[in-house]
Amino acid sequence: MVFKKNDVLPNAVVNASFWFLYCVRGVRSVKGASALFMTGVKKIAKTSTFFIFVYMSLSGLTMPNHAHAQEPNLKNITEHVPNAALVGQGMFSYYFWDVYTGELFAPDGKYANQPPFALRLTYQRDLEGKKIAQRSIDEMKKQGDVSTDDAEKWLSLMEKIFPDVSDGDVITGIATKEGTSVFYVNGKKADEISDKRFTQRFFDIWLSDETSEPKFRKKLLGKN
């Protein structure tokens, strides 16, 4: 790291050093000078630590969080989405709570409103798998008529696929060109659903014009 002339860290150290020299001036005893020296060292350490933290924050040099540590690469996505690239991304929040970050991938980063594409969700909090499945069914029903038989069948399938999640867990859903849905949990394949109606309804939760979260949809489509 190279500091410039006006950087706050060197200035803090210099100021603390001048303070130390000023206090030491005129002190005759070794014991007194030693005590002042230790006081000066402590002041420099405290000041430097604080400004190092501020400097790193302003410079974007913060430590990676837990979610990024578990985030998988695009290998599973590119197996189904040729030349997969990010279309858009955003944070989905419920009132004051961040729930998950969403990332939409499509060939060459261009979403054409049809498969293949992939949606990757990185969770920011603990959620039960059964509640994720139930919420998904509720949202699918909002996109249009879903028969009772389909709702029960799809709910059962999703309850088996979606585990309880914690901060940093990743669920990736892929709509293949054949119209099937492939799911990965933390990079490992969970299951595949060969039902074109399910695929359409499921991804419409986020991507349909009728979505209940239009602002989040715009983020996924890169229009925010």
mmCIF file of C-alpha atoms in Angstrom:
data_model
loop_
_atom_site.group_PDB
_atom_site.id
_atom_site.type_symbol
_atom_site.label_atom_id
_atom_site.label_comp_id
_atom_site.label_asym_id
_atom_site.label_seq_id
_atom_site.Cartn_x
_atom_site.Cartn_y
_atom_site.Cartn_z
ATOM 1 C CA MET A 1 0.000 0.000 0.000
ATOM 2 C CA VAL A 2 1.482 3.386 -0.977
ATOM 3 C CA PHE A 3 0.460 6.451 1.018
ATOM 4 C CA LYS A 4 0.172 9.881 -0.499
ATOM 5 C CA LYS A 5 1.260 13.082 1.119
ATOM 6 C CA ASN A 6 -2.126 13.925 2.599
ATOM 7 C CA ASP A 7 -3.148 10.438 3.741
ATOM 8 C CA VAL A 8 -4.688 10.372 7.215
ATOM 9 C CA LEU A 9 -2.613 7.447 8.562
ATOM 10 C CA PRO A 10 0.856 9.034 8.197
ATOM 11 C CA ASN A 11 -0.491 12.343 9.521
ATOM 12 C CA ALA A 12 -1.882 10.568 12.576
ATOM 13 C CA VAL A 13 1.448 8.901 13.281
ATOM 14 C CA VAL A 14 3.362 12.153 12.785
ATOM 15 C CA ASN A 15 1.019 14.077 15.071
ATOM 16 C CA ALA A 16 1.329 11.427 17.789
ATOM 17 C CA SER A 17 5.107 11.475 17.397
ATOM 18 C CA PHE A 18 5.261 15.267 17.827
ATOM 19 C CA TRP A 19 3.075 14.943 20.908
ATOM 20 C CA PHE A 20 5.529 12.431 22.358
ATOM 21 C CA LEU A 21 8.585 14.619 21.675
ATOM 22 C CA TYR A 22 6.844 17.597 23.204
ATOM 23 C CA CYS A 23 6.060 15.687 26.408
ATOM 24 C CA VAL A 24 9.543 14.158 26.688
ATOM 25 C CA ARG A 25 11.220 17.566 26.389
ATOM 26 C CA GLY A 26 12.771 18.547 29.674
ATOM 27 C CA VAL A 27 12.269 15.154 31.352
ATOM 28 C CA ARG A 28 15.479 14.289 33.139
ATOM 29 C CA SER A 29 14.848 10.846 34.666
ATOM 30 C CA VAL A 30 15.073 7.672 32.628
ATOM 31 C CA LYS A 31 12.016 6.301 34.435
ATOM 32 C CA GLY A 32 9.962 9.353 33.547
ATOM 33 C CA ALA A 33 11.071 9.260 29.931
ATOM 34 C CA SER A 34 10.255 5.549 29.761
ATOM 35 C CA ALA A 35 6.760 6.123 31.130
ATOM 36 C CA LEU A 36 6.134 8.904 28.633
ATOM 37 C CA PHE A 37 7.521 6.752 25.855
ATOM 38 C CA MET A 38 5.054 3.912 26.628
ATOM 39 C CA THR A 39 2.191 6.394 26.789
ATOM 40 C CA GLY A 40 3.214 7.742 23.407
ATOM 41 C CA VAL A 41 3.436 4.239 21.914
ATOM 42 C CA LYS A 42 -0.050 3.373 23.160
ATOM 43 C CA LYS A 43 -1.450 6.607 21.738
ATOM 44 C CA ILE A 44 0.190 5.963 18.379
ATOM 45 C CA ALA A 45 -1.102 2.384 18.325
ATOM 46 C CA LYS A 46 -4.672 3.399 19.125
ATOM 47 C CA THR A 47 -4.641 6.270 16.638
ATOM 48 C CA SER A 48 -3.026 4.184 13.910
ATOM 49 C CA THR A 49 -5.447 1.279 14.381
ATOM 50 C CA PHE A 50 -8.445 3.557 14.084
ATOM 51 C CA PHE A 51 -7.194 5.308 10.974
ATOM 52 C CA ILE A 52 -6.098 2.028 9.361
ATOM 53 C CA PHE A 53 -9.699 0.820 9.723
ATOM 54 C CA VAL A 54 -11.065 4.069 8.271
ATOM 55 C CA TYR A 55 -8.540 4.075 5.442
ATOM 56 C CA MET A 56 -9.320 0.478 4.480
ATOM 57 C CA SER A 57 -13.068 1.148 4.588
ATOM 58 C CA LEU A 58 -12.785 4.174 2.346
ATOM 59 C CA SER A 59 -10.486 2.300 -0.013
ATOM 60 C CA GLY A 60 -12.808 -0.691 -0.299
ATOM 61 C CA LEU A 61 -10.200 -2.961 1.294
ATOM 62 C CA THR A 62 -12.596 -4.637 3.719
ATOM 63 C CA MET A 63 -12.530 -8.368 4.426
ATOM 64 C CA PRO A 64 -14.849 -10.556 2.314
ATOM 65 C CA ASN A 65 -18.056 -11.637 4.030
ATOM 66 C CA HIS A 66 -19.335 -15.179 4.641
ATOM 67 C CA ALA A 67 -21.638 -15.169 1.614
ATOM 68 C CA HIS A 68 -18.790 -14.444 -0.805
ATOM 69 C CA ALA A 69 -16.708 -17.217 0.759
ATOM 70 C CA GLN A 70 -19.318 -19.813 -0.203
ATOM 71 C CA GLU A 71 -20.353 -18.394 -3.544
ATOM 72 C CA PRO A 72 -19.764 -20.991 -6.297
ATOM 73 C CA ASN A 73 -18.395 -20.271 -9.761
ATOM 74 C CA LEU A 74 -20.404 -20.427 -12.991
ATOM 75 C CA LYS A 75 -19.480 -24.007 -13.908
ATOM 76 C CA ASN A 76 -22.937 -25.460 -13.162
ATOM 77 C CA ILE A 77 -24.642 -22.582 -14.914
ATOM 78 C CA THR A 78 -22.562 -22.705 -18.099
ATOM 79 C CA GLU A 79 -23.382 -26.398 -18.495
ATOM 80 C CA HIS A 80 -26.952 -25.343 -19.314
ATOM 81 C CA VAL A 81 -26.557 -21.693 -20.342
ATOM 82 C CA PRO A 82 -24.006 -21.209 -23.164
ATOM 83 C CA ASN A 83 -21.743 -18.166 -22.733
ATOM 84 C CA ALA A 84 -23.519 -17.343 -19.484
ATOM 85 C CA ALA A 85 -22.927 -13.805 -18.262
ATOM 86 C CA LEU A 86 -24.522 -11.589 -15.657
ATOM 87 C CA VAL A 87 -27.612 -9.670 -16.773
ATOM 88 C CA GLY A 88 -28.347 -7.901 -13.489
ATOM 89 C CA GLN A 89 -28.310 -8.305 -9.742
ATOM 90 C CA GLY A 90 -29.820 -6.843 -6.616
ATOM 91 C CA MET A 91 -30.713 -7.308 -2.969
ATOM 92 C CA PHE A 92 -34.201 -8.524 -2.077
ATOM 93 C CA SER A 93 -35.336 -7.100 1.254
ATOM 94 C CA TYR A 94 -38.469 -7.653 3.314
ATOM 95 C CA TYR A 95 -39.238 -4.527 5.314
ATOM 96 C CA PHE A 96 -35.961 -3.901 7.186
ATOM 97 C CA TRP A 97 -34.392 -7.317 6.584
ATOM 98 C CA ASP A 98 -32.152 -8.333 3.713
ATOM 99 C CA VAL A 99 -33.277 -11.795 2.591
ATOM 100 C CA TYR A 100 -31.068 -12.669 -0.386
ATOM 101 C CA THR A 101 -29.099 -11.288 -3.273
ATOM 102 C CA GLY A 102 -30.297 -12.323 -6.715
ATOM 103 C CA GLU A 103 -28.232 -12.668 -9.888
ATOM 104 C CA LEU A 104 -29.665 -13.368 -13.333
ATOM 105 C CA PHE A 105 -27.473 -15.028 -15.976
ATOM 106 C CA ALA A 106 -28.238 -15.436 -19.682
ATOM 107 C CA PRO A 107 -26.276 -16.106 -22.882
ATOM 108 C CA ASP A 108 -23.876 -13.203 -23.411
ATOM 109 C CA GLY A 109 -25.613 -11.366 -20.575
ATOM 110 C CA LYS A 110 -28.735 -10.734 -22.668
ATOM 111 C CA TYR A 111 -32.052 -11.931 -21.273
ATOM 112 C CA ALA A 112 -34.503 -12.773 -24.093
ATOM 113 C CA ASN A 113 -37.521 -13.614 -21.910
ATOM 114 C CA GLN A 114 -37.087 -17.307 -22.677
ATOM 115 C CA PRO A 115 -34.765 -20.159 -21.627
ATOM 116 C CA PRO A 116 -31.963 -20.828 -21.164
ATOM 117 C CA PHE A 117 -31.136 -18.625 -18.183
ATOM 118 C CA ALA A 118 -30.231 -19.025 -14.521
ATOM 119 C CA LEU A 119 -31.188 -17.316 -11.298
ATOM 120 C CA ARG A 120 -28.780 -17.540 -8.376
ATOM 121 C CA LEU A 121 -29.942 -16.582 -4.870
ATOM 122 C CA THR A 122 -27.435 -16.058 -2.066
ATOM 123 C CA TYR A 123 -29.237 -15.984 1.261
ATOM 124 C CA GLN A 124 -28.454 -13.415 3.930
ATOM 125 C CA ARG A 125 -30.381 -14.990 6.805
ATOM 126 C CA ASP A 126 -31.740 -18.259 8.172
ATOM 127 C CA LEU A 127 -34.927 -19.588 6.563
ATOM 128 C CA GLU A 128 -36.744 -22.911 6.674
ATOM 129 C CA GLY A 129 -36.862 -24.875 3.431
ATOM 130 C CA LYS A 130 -40.580 -25.617 3.808
ATOM 131 C CA LYS A 131 -41.350 -21.915 4.148
ATOM 132 C CA ILE A 132 -39.330 -21.166 1.006
ATOM 133 C CA ALA A 133 -41.363 -23.802 -0.860
ATOM 134 C CA GLN A 134 -44.683 -22.510 0.456
ATOM 135 C CA ARG A 135 -43.851 -18.903 -0.375
ATOM 136 C CA SER A 136 -42.867 -20.012 -3.881
ATOM 137 C CA ILE A 137 -46.255 -21.687 -4.403
ATOM 138 C CA ASP A 138 -48.071 -18.608 -3.116
ATOM 139 C CA GLU A 139 -46.176 -16.415 -5.565
ATOM 140 C CA MET A 140 -46.723 -18.854 -8.450
ATOM 141 C CA LYS A 141 -50.464 -18.657 -7.878
ATOM 142 C CA LYS A 142 -50.273 -14.882 -8.222
ATOM 143 C CA GLN A 143 -48.983 -15.304 -11.784
ATOM 144 C CA GLY A 144 -52.178 -17.043 -12.914
ATOM 145 C CA ASP A 145 -54.376 -20.042 -12.285
ATOM 146 C CA VAL A 146 -52.601 -23.004 -10.712
ATOM 147 C CA SER A 147 -54.697 -26.120 -10.228
ATOM 148 C CA THR A 148 -54.921 -27.745 -6.825
ATOM 149 C CA ASP A 149 -53.229 -30.880 -8.174
ATOM 150 C CA ASP A 150 -50.323 -28.916 -9.621
ATOM 151 C CA ALA A 151 -49.960 -26.837 -6.461
ATOM 152 C CA GLU A 152 -49.770 -29.923 -4.253
ATOM 153 C CA LYS A 153 -47.380 -31.728 -6.584
ATOM 154 C CA TRP A 154 -45.081 -28.739 -7.024
ATOM 155 C CA LEU A 155 -45.070 -27.952 -3.306
ATOM 156 C CA SER A 156 -44.045 -31.516 -2.520
ATOM 157 C CA LEU A 157 -41.209 -31.365 -5.066
ATOM 158 C CA MET A 158 -39.890 -28.038 -3.778
ATOM 159 C CA GLU A 159 -40.005 -29.161 -0.148
ATOM 160 C CA LYS A 160 -37.636 -31.975 -1.116
ATOM 161 C CA ILE A 161 -35.335 -29.655 -3.083
ATOM 162 C CA PHE A 162 -35.080 -26.595 -0.855
ATOM 163 C CA PRO A 163 -33.188 -27.184 2.416
ATOM 164 C CA ASP A 164 -33.137 -24.961 5.472
ATOM 165 C CA VAL A 165 -30.724 -22.152 4.585
ATOM 166 C CA SER A 166 -28.334 -19.968 6.542
ATOM 167 C CA ASP A 167 -26.396 -16.814 5.787
ATOM 168 C CA GLY A 168 -24.206 -17.491 2.739
ATOM 169 C CA ASP A 169 -26.072 -20.513 1.370
ATOM 170 C CA VAL A 170 -26.686 -20.437 -2.384
ATOM 171 C CA ILE A 171 -29.606 -21.876 -4.342
ATOM 172 C CA THR A 172 -29.352 -21.720 -8.125
ATOM 173 C CA GLY A 173 -32.301 -22.399 -10.401
ATOM 174 C CA ILE A 174 -31.705 -22.961 -14.106
ATOM 175 C CA ALA A 175 -34.317 -22.939 -16.856
ATOM 176 C CA THR A 176 -32.890 -25.106 -19.643
ATOM 177 C CA LYS A 177 -33.628 -24.667 -23.338
ATOM 178 C CA GLU A 178 -35.783 -27.811 -23.087
ATOM 179 C CA GLY A 179 -37.975 -26.069 -20.523
ATOM 180 C CA THR A 180 -36.953 -28.108 -17.494
ATOM 181 C CA SER A 181 -35.769 -26.715 -14.153
ATOM 182 C CA VAL A 182 -32.453 -27.768 -12.642
ATOM 183 C CA PHE A 183 -31.591 -26.815 -9.067
ATOM 184 C CA TYR A 184 -28.230 -26.612 -7.304
ATOM 185 C CA VAL A 185 -27.653 -26.017 -3.596
ATOM 186 C CA ASN A 186 -24.213 -24.656 -2.733
ATOM 187 C CA GLY A 187 -22.873 -25.952 -6.034
ATOM 188 C CA LYS A 188 -24.276 -29.481 -5.742
ATOM 189 C CA LYS A 189 -27.157 -30.676 -7.905
ATOM 190 C CA ALA A 190 -30.322 -31.069 -5.822
ATOM 191 C CA ASP A 191 -32.879 -32.186 -8.419
ATOM 192 C CA GLU A 192 -34.423 -31.595 -11.827
ATOM 193 C CA ILE A 193 -38.088 -30.999 -12.622
ATOM 194 C CA SER A 194 -39.165 -31.901 -16.161
ATOM 195 C CA ASP A 195 -42.361 -29.870 -16.222
ATOM 196 C CA LYS A 196 -42.489 -26.879 -18.553
ATOM 197 C CA ARG A 197 -45.465 -25.391 -16.720
ATOM 198 C CA PHE A 198 -43.580 -25.508 -13.439
ATOM 199 C CA THR A 199 -40.530 -23.879 -15.022
ATOM 200 C CA GLN A 200 -42.621 -21.047 -16.443
ATOM 201 C CA ARG A 201 -44.522 -20.407 -13.218
ATOM 202 C CA PHE A 202 -41.516 -20.707 -10.960
ATOM 203 C CA PHE A 203 -39.261 -18.214 -12.709
ATOM 204 C CA ASP A 204 -42.210 -15.893 -13.327
ATOM 205 C CA ILE A 205 -42.076 -15.251 -9.589
ATOM 206 C CA TRP A 206 -39.178 -12.889 -10.304
ATOM 207 C CA LEU A 207 -39.214 -12.256 -14.050
ATOM 208 C CA SER A 208 -42.869 -11.898 -15.062
ATOM 209 C CA ASP A 209 -44.430 -8.508 -15.717
ATOM 210 C CA GLU A 210 -46.932 -9.533 -13.042
ATOM 211 C CA THR A 211 -44.312 -10.144 -10.344
ATOM 212 C CA SER A 212 -45.131 -8.864 -6.877
ATOM 213 C CA GLU A 213 -41.650 -7.287 -6.718
ATOM 214 C CA PRO A 214 -41.281 -5.107 -9.848
ATOM 215 C CA LYS A 215 -38.341 -3.115 -8.439
ATOM 216 C CA PHE A 216 -36.369 -6.269 -7.786
ATOM 217 C CA ARG A 217 -37.220 -7.512 -11.278
ATOM 218 C CA LYS A 218 -35.706 -4.357 -12.761
ATOM 219 C CA LYS A 219 -32.499 -4.986 -10.842
ATOM 220 C CA LEU A 220 -32.287 -8.537 -12.180
ATOM 221 C CA LEU A 221 -32.850 -7.282 -15.704
ATOM 222 C CA GLY A 222 -30.140 -4.669 -15.267
ATOM 223 C CA LYS A 223 -32.587 -1.782 -15.540
ATOM 224 C CA ASN A 224 -32.179 -0.281 -12.086
#
